[in-house]
Coordinates of C-alpha atoms in Angstrom, one line a residue:
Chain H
X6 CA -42.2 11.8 16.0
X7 CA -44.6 14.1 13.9
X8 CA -42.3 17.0 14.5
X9 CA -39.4 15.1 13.8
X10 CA -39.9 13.4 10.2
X11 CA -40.9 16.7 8.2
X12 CA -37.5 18.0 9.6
X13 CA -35.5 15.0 8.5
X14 CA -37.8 15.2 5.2
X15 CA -36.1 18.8 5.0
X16 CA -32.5 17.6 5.4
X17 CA -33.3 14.9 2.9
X18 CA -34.9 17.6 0.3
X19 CA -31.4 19.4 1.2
X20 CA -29.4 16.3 0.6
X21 CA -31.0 15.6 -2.2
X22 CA -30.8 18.9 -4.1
X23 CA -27.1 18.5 -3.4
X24 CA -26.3 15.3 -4.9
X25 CA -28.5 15.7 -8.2
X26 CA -26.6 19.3 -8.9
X27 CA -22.9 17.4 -7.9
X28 CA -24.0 14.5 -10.2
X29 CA -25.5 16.8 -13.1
X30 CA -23.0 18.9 -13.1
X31 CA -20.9 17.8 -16.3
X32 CA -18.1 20.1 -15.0
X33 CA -17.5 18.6 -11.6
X34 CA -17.7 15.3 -12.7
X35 CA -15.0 16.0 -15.9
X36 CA -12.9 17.2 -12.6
X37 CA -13.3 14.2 -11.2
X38 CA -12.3 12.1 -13.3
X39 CA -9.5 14.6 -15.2
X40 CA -7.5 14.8 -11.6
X41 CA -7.2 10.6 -11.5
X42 CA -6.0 9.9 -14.8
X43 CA -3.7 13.0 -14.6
X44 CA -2.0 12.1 -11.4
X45 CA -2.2 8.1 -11.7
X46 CA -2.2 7.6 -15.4
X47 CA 0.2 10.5 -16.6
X48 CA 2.2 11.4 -13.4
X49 CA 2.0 7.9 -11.8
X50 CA 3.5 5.8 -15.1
X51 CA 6.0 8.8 -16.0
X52 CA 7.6 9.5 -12.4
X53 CA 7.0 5.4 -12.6
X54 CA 10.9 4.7 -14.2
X55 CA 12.0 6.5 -11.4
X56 CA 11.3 4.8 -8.2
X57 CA 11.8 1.4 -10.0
X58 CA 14.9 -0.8 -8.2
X59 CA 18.0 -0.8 -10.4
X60 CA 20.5 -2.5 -8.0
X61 CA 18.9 -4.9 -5.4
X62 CA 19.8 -3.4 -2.1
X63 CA 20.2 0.0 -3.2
X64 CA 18.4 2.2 -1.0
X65 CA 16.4 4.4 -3.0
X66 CA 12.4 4.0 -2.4
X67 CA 12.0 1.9 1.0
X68 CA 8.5 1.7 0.9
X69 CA 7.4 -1.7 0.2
X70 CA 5.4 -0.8 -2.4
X71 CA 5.4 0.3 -6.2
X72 CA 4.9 4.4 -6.8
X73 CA 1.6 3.4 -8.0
X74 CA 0.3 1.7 -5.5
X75 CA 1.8 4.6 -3.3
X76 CA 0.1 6.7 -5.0
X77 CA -3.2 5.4 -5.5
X78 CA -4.7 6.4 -1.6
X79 CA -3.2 10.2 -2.4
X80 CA -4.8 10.6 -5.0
X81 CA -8.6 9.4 -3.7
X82 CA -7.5 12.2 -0.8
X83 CA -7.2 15.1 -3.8
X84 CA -10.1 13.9 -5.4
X85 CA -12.1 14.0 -2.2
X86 CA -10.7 17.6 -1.1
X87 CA -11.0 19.2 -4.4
X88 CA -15.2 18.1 -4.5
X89 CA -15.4 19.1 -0.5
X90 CA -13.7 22.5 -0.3
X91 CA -15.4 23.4 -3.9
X92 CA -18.4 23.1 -2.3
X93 CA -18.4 26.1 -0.7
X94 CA -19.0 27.6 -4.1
X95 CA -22.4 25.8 -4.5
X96 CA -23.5 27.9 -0.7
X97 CA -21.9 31.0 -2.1
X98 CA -23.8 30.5 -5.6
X99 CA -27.1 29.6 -3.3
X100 CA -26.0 32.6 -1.3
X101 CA -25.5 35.1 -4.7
X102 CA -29.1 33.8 -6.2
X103 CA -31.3 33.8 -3.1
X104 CA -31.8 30.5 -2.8
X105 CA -30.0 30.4 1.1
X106 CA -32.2 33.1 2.2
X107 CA -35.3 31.0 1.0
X108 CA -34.2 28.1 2.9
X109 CA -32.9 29.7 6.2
X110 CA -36.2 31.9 6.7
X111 CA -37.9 28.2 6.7
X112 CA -39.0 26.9 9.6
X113 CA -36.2 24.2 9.4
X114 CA -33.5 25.0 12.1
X115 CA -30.5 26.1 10.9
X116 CA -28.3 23.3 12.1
X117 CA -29.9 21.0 10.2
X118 CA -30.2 23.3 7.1
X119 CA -25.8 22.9 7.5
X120 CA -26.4 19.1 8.0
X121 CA -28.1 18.8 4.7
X122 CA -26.2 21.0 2.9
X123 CA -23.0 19.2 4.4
X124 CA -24.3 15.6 4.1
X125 CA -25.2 16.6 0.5
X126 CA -21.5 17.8 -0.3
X127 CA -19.5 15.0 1.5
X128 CA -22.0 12.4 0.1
X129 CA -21.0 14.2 -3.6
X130 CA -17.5 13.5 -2.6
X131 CA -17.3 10.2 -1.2
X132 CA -18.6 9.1 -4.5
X133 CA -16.5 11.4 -6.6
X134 CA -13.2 9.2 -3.9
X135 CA -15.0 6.0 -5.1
X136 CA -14.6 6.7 -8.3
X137 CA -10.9 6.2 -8.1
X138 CA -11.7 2.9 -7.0
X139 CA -12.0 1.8 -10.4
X140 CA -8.7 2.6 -11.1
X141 CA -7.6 -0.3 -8.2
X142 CA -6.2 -2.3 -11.4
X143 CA -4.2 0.0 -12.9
X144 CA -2.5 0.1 -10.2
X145 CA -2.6 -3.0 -8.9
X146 CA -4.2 -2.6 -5.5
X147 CA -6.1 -5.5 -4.8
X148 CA -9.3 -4.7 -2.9
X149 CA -11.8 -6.8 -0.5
X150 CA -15.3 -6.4 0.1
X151 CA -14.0 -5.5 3.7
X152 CA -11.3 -3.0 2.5
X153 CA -13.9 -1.2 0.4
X154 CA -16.3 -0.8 3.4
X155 CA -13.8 0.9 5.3
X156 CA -12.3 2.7 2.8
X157 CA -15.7 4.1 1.6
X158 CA -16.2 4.9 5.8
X159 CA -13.0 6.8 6.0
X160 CA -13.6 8.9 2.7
X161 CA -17.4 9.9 4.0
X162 CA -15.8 11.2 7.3
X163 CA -12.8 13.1 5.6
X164 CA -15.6 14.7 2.8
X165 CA -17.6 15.8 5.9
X166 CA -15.1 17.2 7.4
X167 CA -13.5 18.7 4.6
X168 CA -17.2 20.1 3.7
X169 CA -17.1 21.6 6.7
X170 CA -14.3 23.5 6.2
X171 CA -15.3 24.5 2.8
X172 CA -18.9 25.8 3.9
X173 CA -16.1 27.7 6.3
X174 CA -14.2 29.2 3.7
X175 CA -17.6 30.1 1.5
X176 CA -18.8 32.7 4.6
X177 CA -15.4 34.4 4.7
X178 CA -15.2 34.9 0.9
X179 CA -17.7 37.0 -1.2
X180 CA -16.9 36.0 -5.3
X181 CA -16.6 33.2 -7.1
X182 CA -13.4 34.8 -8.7
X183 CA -12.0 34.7 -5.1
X184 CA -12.6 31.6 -4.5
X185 CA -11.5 29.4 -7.4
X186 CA -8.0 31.1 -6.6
X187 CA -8.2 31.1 -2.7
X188 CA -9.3 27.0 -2.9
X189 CA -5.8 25.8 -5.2
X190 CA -3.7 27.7 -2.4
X191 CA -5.2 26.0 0.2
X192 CA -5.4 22.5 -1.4
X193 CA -2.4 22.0 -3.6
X194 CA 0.0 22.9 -0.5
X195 CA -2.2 20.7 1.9
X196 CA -1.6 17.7 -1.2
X197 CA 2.1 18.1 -1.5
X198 CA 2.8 18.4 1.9
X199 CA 0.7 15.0 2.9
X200 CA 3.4 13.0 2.1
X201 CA 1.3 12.2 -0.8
X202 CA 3.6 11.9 -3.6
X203 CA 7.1 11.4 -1.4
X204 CA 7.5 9.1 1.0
X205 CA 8.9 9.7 4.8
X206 CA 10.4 6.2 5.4
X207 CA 8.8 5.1 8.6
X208 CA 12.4 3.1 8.8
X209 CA 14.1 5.8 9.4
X210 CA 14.8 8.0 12.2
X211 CA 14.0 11.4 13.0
X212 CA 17.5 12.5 12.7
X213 CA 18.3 10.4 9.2
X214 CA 14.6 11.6 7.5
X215 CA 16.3 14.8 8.4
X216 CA 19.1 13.8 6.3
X217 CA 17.3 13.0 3.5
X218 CA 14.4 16.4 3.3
X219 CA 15.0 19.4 5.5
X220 CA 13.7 19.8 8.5
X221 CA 11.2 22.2 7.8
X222 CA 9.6 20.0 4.9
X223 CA 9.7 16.7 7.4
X224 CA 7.6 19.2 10.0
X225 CA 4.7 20.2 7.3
X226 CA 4.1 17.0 6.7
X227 CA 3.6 16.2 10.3
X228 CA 1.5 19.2 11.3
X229 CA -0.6 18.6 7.9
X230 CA -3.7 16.7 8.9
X231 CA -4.4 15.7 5.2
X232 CA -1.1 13.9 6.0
X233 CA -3.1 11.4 8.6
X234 CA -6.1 11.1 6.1
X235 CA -3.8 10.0 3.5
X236 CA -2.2 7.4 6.1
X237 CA -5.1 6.2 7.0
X238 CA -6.1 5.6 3.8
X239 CA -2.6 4.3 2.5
X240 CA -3.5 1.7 5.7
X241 CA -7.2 0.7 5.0
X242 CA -5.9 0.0 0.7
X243 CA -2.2 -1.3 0.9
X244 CA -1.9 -2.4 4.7
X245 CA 0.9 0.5 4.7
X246 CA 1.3 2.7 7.4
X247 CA 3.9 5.7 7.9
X248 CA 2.0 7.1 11.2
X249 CA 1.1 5.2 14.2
X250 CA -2.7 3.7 12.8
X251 CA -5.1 5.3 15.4
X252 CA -3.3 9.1 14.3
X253 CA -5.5 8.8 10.8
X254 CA -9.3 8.3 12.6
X255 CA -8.5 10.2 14.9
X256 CA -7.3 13.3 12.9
X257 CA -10.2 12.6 10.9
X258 CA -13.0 13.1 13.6
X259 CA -11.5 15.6 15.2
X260 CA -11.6 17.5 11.9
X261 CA -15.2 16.7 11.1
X262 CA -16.6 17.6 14.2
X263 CA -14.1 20.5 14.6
X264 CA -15.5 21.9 11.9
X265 CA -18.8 21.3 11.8
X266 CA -19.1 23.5 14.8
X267 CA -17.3 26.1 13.5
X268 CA -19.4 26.0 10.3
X269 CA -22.7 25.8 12.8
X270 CA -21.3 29.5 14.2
X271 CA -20.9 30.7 10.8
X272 CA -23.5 29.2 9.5
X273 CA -25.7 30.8 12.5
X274 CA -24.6 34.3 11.6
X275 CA -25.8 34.2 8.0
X276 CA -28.3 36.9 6.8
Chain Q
X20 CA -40.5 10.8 -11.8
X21 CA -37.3 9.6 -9.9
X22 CA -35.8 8.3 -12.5
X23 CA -36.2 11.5 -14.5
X24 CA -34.6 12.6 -11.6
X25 CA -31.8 10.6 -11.8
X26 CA -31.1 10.0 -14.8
X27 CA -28.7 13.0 -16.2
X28 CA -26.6 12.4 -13.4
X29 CA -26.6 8.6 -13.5
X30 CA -25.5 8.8 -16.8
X31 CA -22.3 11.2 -16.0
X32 CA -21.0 8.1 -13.4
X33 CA -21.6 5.8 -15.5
X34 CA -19.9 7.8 -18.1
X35 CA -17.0 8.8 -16.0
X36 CA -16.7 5.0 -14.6
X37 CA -16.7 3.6 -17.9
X38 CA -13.9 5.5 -18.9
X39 CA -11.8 4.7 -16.3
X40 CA -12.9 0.8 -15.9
X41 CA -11.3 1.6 -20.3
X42 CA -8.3 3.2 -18.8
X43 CA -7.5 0.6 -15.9
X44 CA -6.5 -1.7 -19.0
X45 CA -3.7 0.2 -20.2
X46 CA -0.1 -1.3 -19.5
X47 CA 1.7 0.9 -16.7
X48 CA 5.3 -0.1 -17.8
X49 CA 6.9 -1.6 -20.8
X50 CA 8.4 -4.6 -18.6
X51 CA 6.5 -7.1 -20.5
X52 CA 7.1 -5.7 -23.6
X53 CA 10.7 -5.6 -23.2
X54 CA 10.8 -9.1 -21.8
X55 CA 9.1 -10.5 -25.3
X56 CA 11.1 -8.5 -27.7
X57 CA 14.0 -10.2 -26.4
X58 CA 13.0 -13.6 -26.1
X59 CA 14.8 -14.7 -23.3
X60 CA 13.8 -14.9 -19.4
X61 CA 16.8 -13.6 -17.2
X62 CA 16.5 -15.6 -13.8
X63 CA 19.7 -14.6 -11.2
X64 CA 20.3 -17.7 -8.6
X65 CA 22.8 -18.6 -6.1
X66 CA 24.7 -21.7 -7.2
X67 CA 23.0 -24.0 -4.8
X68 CA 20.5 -23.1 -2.6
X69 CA 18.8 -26.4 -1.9
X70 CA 16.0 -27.8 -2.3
X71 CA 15.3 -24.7 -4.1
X72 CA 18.0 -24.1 -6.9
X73 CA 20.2 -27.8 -6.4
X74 CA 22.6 -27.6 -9.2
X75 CA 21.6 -31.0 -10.1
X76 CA 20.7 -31.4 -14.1
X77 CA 17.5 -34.0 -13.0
X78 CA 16.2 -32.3 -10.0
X79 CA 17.3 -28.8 -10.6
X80 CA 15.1 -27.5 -7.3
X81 CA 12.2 -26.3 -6.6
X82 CA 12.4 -22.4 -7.9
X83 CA 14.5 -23.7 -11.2
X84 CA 11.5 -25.7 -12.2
X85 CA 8.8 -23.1 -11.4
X86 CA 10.6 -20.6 -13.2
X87 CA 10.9 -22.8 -16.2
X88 CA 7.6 -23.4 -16.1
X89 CA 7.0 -19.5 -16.1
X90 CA 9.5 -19.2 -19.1
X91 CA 8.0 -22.0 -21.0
X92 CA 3.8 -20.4 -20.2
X93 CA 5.3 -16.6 -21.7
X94 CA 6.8 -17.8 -24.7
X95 CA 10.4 -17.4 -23.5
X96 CA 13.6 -19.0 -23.4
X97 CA 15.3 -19.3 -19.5
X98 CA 18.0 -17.8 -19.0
X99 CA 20.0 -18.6 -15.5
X100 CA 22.5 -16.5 -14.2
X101 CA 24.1 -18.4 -11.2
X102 CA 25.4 -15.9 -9.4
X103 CA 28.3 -17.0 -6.5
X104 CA 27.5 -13.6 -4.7
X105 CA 23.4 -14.2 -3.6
X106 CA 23.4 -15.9 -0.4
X107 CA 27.0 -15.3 0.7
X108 CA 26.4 -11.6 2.1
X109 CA 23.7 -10.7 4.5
X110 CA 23.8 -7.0 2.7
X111 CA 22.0 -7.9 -1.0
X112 CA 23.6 -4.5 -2.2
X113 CA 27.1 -6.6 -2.2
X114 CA 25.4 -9.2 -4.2
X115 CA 25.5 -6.6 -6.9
X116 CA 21.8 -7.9 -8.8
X117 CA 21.1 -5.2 -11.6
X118 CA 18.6 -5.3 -14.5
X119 CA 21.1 -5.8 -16.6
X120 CA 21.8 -9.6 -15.3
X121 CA 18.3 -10.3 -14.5
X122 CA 14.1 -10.0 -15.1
X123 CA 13.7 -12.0 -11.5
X124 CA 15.6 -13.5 -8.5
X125 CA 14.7 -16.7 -7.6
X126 CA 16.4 -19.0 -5.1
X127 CA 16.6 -18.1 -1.6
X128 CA 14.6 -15.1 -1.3
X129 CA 11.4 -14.5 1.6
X130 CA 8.8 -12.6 1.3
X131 CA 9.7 -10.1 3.8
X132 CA 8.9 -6.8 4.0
X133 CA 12.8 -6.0 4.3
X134 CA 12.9 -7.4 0.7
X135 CA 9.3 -6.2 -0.3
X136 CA 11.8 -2.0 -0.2
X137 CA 13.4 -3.4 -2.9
X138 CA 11.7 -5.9 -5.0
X139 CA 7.8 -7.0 -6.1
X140 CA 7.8 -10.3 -4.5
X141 CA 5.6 -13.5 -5.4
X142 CA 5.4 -15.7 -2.9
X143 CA 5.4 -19.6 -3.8
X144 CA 4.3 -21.6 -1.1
X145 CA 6.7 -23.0 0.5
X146 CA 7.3 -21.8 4.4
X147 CA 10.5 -20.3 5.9
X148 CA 11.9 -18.9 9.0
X149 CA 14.1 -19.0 11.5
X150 CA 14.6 -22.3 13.3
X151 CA 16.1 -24.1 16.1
X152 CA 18.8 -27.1 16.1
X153 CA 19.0 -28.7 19.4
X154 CA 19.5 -32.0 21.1
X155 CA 16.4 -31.7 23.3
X156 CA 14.2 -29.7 21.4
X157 CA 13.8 -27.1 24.1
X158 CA 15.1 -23.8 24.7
X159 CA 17.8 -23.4 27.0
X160 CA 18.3 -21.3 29.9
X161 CA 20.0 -17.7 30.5
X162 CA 23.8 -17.4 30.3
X163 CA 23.5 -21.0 27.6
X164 CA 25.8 -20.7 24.3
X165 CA 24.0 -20.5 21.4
X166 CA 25.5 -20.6 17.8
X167 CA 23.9 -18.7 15.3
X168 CA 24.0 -18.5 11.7
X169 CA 22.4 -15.6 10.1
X170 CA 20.1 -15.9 7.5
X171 CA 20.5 -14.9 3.8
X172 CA 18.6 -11.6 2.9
X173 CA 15.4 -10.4 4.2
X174 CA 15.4 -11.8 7.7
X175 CA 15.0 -9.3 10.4
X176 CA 18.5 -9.9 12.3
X177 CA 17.9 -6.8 14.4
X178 CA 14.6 -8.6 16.1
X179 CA 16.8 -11.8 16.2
X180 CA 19.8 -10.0 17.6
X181 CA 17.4 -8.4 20.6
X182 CA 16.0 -11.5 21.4
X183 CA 19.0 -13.3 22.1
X184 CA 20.1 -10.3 24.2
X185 CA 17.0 -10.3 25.9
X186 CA 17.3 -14.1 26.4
X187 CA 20.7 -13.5 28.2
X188 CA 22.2 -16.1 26.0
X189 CA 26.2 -15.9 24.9
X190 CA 25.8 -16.0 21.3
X191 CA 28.9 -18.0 19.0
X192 CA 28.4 -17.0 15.2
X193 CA 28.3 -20.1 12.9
X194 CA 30.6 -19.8 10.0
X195 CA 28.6 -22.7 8.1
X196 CA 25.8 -25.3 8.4
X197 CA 28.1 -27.8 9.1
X198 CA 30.1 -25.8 11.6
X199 CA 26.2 -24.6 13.7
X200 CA 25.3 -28.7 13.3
X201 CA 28.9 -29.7 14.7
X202 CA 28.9 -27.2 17.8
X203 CA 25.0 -28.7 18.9
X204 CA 25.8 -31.8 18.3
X205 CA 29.8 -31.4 20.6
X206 CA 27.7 -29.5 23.2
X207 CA 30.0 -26.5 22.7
X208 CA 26.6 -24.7 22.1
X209 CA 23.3 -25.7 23.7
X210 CA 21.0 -25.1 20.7
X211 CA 21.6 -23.2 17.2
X212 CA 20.1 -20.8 15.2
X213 CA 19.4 -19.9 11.3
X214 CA 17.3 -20.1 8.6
X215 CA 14.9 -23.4 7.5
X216 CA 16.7 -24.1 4.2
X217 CA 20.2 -22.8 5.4
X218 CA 20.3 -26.0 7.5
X219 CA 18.0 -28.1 5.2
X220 CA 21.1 -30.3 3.3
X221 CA 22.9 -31.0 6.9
X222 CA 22.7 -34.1 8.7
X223 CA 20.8 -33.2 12.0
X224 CA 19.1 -35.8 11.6
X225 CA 21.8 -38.5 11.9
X226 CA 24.0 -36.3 14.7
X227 CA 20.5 -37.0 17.1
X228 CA 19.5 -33.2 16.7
X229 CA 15.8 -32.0 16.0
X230 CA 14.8 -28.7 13.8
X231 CA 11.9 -27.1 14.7
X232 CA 10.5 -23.6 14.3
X233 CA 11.6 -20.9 16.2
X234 CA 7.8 -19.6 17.6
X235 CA 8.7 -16.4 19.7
X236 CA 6.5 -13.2 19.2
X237 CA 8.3 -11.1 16.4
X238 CA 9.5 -14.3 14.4
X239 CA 6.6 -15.0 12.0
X240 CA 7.2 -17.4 9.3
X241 CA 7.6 -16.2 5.9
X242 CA 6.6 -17.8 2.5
X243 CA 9.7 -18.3 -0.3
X244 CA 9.1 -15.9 -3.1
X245 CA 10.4 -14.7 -6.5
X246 CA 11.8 -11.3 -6.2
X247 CA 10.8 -8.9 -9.5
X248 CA 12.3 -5.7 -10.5
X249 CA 10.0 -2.8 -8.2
X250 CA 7.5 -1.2 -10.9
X251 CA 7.5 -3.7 -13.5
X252 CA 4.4 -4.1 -13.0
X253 CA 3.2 -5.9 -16.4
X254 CA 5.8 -8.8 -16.3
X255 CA 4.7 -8.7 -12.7
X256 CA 1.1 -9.7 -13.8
X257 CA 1.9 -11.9 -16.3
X258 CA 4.2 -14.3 -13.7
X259 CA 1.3 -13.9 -11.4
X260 CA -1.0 -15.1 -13.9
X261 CA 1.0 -18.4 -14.9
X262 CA 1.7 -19.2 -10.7
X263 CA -2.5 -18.2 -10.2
X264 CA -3.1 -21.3 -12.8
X265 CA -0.7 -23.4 -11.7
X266 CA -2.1 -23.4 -7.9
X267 CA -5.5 -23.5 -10.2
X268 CA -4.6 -27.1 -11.3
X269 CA -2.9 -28.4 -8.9
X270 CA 0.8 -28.6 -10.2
X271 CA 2.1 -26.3 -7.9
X272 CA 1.2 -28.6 -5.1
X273 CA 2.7 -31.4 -6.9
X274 CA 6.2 -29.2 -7.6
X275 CA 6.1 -28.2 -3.6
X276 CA 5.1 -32.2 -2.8
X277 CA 8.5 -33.3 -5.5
X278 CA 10.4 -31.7 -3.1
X279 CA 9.5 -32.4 0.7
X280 CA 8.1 -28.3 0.7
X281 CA 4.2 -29.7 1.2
X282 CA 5.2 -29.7 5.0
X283 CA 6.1 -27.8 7.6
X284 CA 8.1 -28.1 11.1
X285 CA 7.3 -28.6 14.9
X286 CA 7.6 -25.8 16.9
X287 CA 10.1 -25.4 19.5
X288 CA 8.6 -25.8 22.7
X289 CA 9.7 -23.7 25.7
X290 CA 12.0 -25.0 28.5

């Protein structure tokens, strides 16, 4: 036991440091707060007009819900991978100042030096997900004590493993300049290809959803995990899936622990 | 100390979450808005659809009352649009409900998730579903006749349609209520099938026949419901609101009790 506290006291200390640079960081939190209101408020309300019925019967949006509330799961998703993957520039800035150095000559292994670092990062984004929460209203989602829980469960696991894959990125790119550019190629694509913003009718066949989007865009969306986080999601907050239910947890853990190990190798190989 | 520690970034959430809890009170759409520059409450309706819409200036059924009482709580004049078409197709594209005639369709409508694609439903209590006429009150065996009349829209027919397939029944389409009541009672079919309130104004009763609830796995009751327009979403809230008060104090209850909705069937047993 005494050997085992001052080591979690060092992944707390990690943690810690983490959260209180996310949370003071003006910058990041502007960002999280911008990418709601521009994607609910502004895109939500003006694509809004669009998906609204006309003619009763007419098929034109199937899912049995407004865009909004559609929307509303996607966008805690974006919210949640922007924070995560960006993270990676807080372990290259540590990296660039000489901060990592200082912590991975300590006598702290470096697995938990990752776990801190990581816990610190998806802890950052969970709450910059919650935050959309607010915006439940707006869109009129109503939410239970129960369906926050879970939600709040399934954001944590998709920030850690998202973290992950940022702390992945971080030891594979060497600027910031690089990075900012490298992270909107990698997450835009992985949003609009989530079925995040479009909806693939679960009503429909394979053959008829080809009808209506080619075949190639019908097979991003399936092979695009974020796809099964946003399910999942879209499940837990409006009782609307588009997957098979177990696909979103377990896309979700196999990402998080997927990737945690690959950013333990990495992270193992740092000088 | 630690709240020193805390304190810049606590005050960035509650800064970002105070901004957003402002934001979630801005209107989405301008359905509301529309609604009260006009005046006037559009409500489509089938003719008769009793004891829900009856046609009858004293007792003008169930929805016709709760919808005036809607009217009467925004400020607006009602406006019904009998329209011969609801009811009479099992597609509601050939009903041919647009905007244009109506804010809401009352009169006939469940809350199902066939006719959640299309419209915002509010559902008002009062229980539907498929049930069963028969002489016996059980279910017959395989290779029986059964008549059938389908329900209006928003009842799953495919599930229906299985299930009598699966139950290796002949199946004999009902052109009517009358017709499904007169082929149980002759014995040309041993039970029939249809919706609660297609069958509600026929005399089973007097031809010896009971209707109870049709309980097989797949065929979950369903509450009545006003249908509004997908994404108007203000209007939405506001009918919401006035319904909310109304099962509040009670009056609801007493509407539902005025016209024989406050209770429910037997179940069907099985043979």
């Amino acid at each position: 036991m005494s050997r085992i506290l001052p080591l979690l006291r060092g992944v707390y200390g990690i943690w810690l440091r983490e959260i209180l640079r996310a949370t003071r960081d003006r910058g990041q939190m502007i960002g999280g707060v911008s990418r709601p209101l521009v994607w609910l408020l502004i895109m939500g309300v003006g694509l809004n007009p669009y998906f609204r019925g006309e003619v009763f019967g007419e098929v034109r949006y199937v899912v049995p819900y407004t865009y909004l509330q559609f929307l509303f799961p996607a966008v805690i998703v974006l919210n949640i991978m922007y924070t995560s993957i960006q993270f990676a520039v807080s372990v290259i800035w540590d990296r660039e100042f000489g901060f990592l150095r200082e912590v991975l000559v300590s006598p702290m292994p470096r697995p938990l030096i990752l776990l801190g670092k990581v816990l610190g990062g998806s802890t950052a984004a969970t709450l910059h997900g919650a935050i959309v929460l607010i915006l439940a209203r707006f869109a009129d989602v109503t939410l239970t004590p129960d369906q926050v829980v879970m939600a709040l469960g399934a954001m944590f696991a998709l920030s850690f493993g998202l973290t992950c894959f940022g702390v992945l990125l971080a030891s594979r790119i060497r600027s910031f300049e690089g990075f900012g550019v490298f992270s909107n190629t990698i997450i835009l694509p992985l949003y609009f290809t989530s079925s995040s913003i479009f909806p693939l009718d679960p009503a429909l066949s394979r053959t008829q959803m080809a009808a209506t989007y080619p075949e190639w865009l019908v097979f991003m969306v399936q092979i695009n995990p974020i796809t099964y986080a946003v399910d999942l999601l879209r499940g837990i907050l409006i009782n609307f899936n588009q997957f098979p239910p177990a696909y979103g947890p377990a896309v979700i853990a196999a990402m998080a622990i997927g990737f945690f190990l690959l950013a333990l190798v990495d992270f193992g190989r740092s000088k | 100390m630690t709240w020193s520690r805390w304190r810049a970034g606590l005050v960035n959430i509650a800064a970002v979450s105070l901004l957003l809890v402002a934001v979630s009170f801005l209107p989405p759409d301008t359905s509301l808005r529309d609604v009260q520059r006009s005046g006037v409450l559009k409500v489509c309706v089938p003719p008769t659809f009793p004891p829900l819409v009856t046609g009858n200036a004293t007792d003008p059924g169930f929805d016709v009352e709760l919808v005036q009482h809607i009217a009467d709580s925004l400020g607006l004049r009602l406006a019904l649009n009998p329209l011969a078409a609801m009811g009479s197709d099992f597609n509601p594209r050939n009903w041919l409900l647009t905007r244009a005639q109506c804010d809401m369709i009352a009169g006939g409508l469940a809350d199902t998730l066939q006719n959640r694609g299309f419209l915002q439903m509010l559902p008002t209590g009062v229980e539907t579903g498929w049930v069963v006429v028969s002489r016996g009150g059980t279910l017959p065996a395989a290779g029986a006749t059964v008549a059938v009349l389908p329900a209006t829209s928003g009842f799953a027919r495919v599930a229906l349609s299985s299930w009598l397939r699966g139950r290796g029944w002949q199946v004999q389409r009902a052109a009517n209520p009358a017709a499904l009541l007169e082929s149980v009672a002759d014995d040309q079919a041993s039970i029939g099938i249809t919706e609660r309130f297609l069958i509600s104004t026929g005399d089973a009763a007097e031809r010896g026949l009971s209707v109870a609830w049709l309980t097989e796995e797949g065929f979950a009751r369903n509450q009545m419901a006003l249908g509004l327009w997908k994404g108007d979403q203000t209007l939405w809230r506001a009918v919401n609101g006035v319904v909310d008060a109304m099962k509040a104090d009670g009056s609801l209850e007493a509407l539902r009790h005025r016209y024989g909705l406050s209770g429910g069937l037997d179940d069907a047993p099985e043979p």
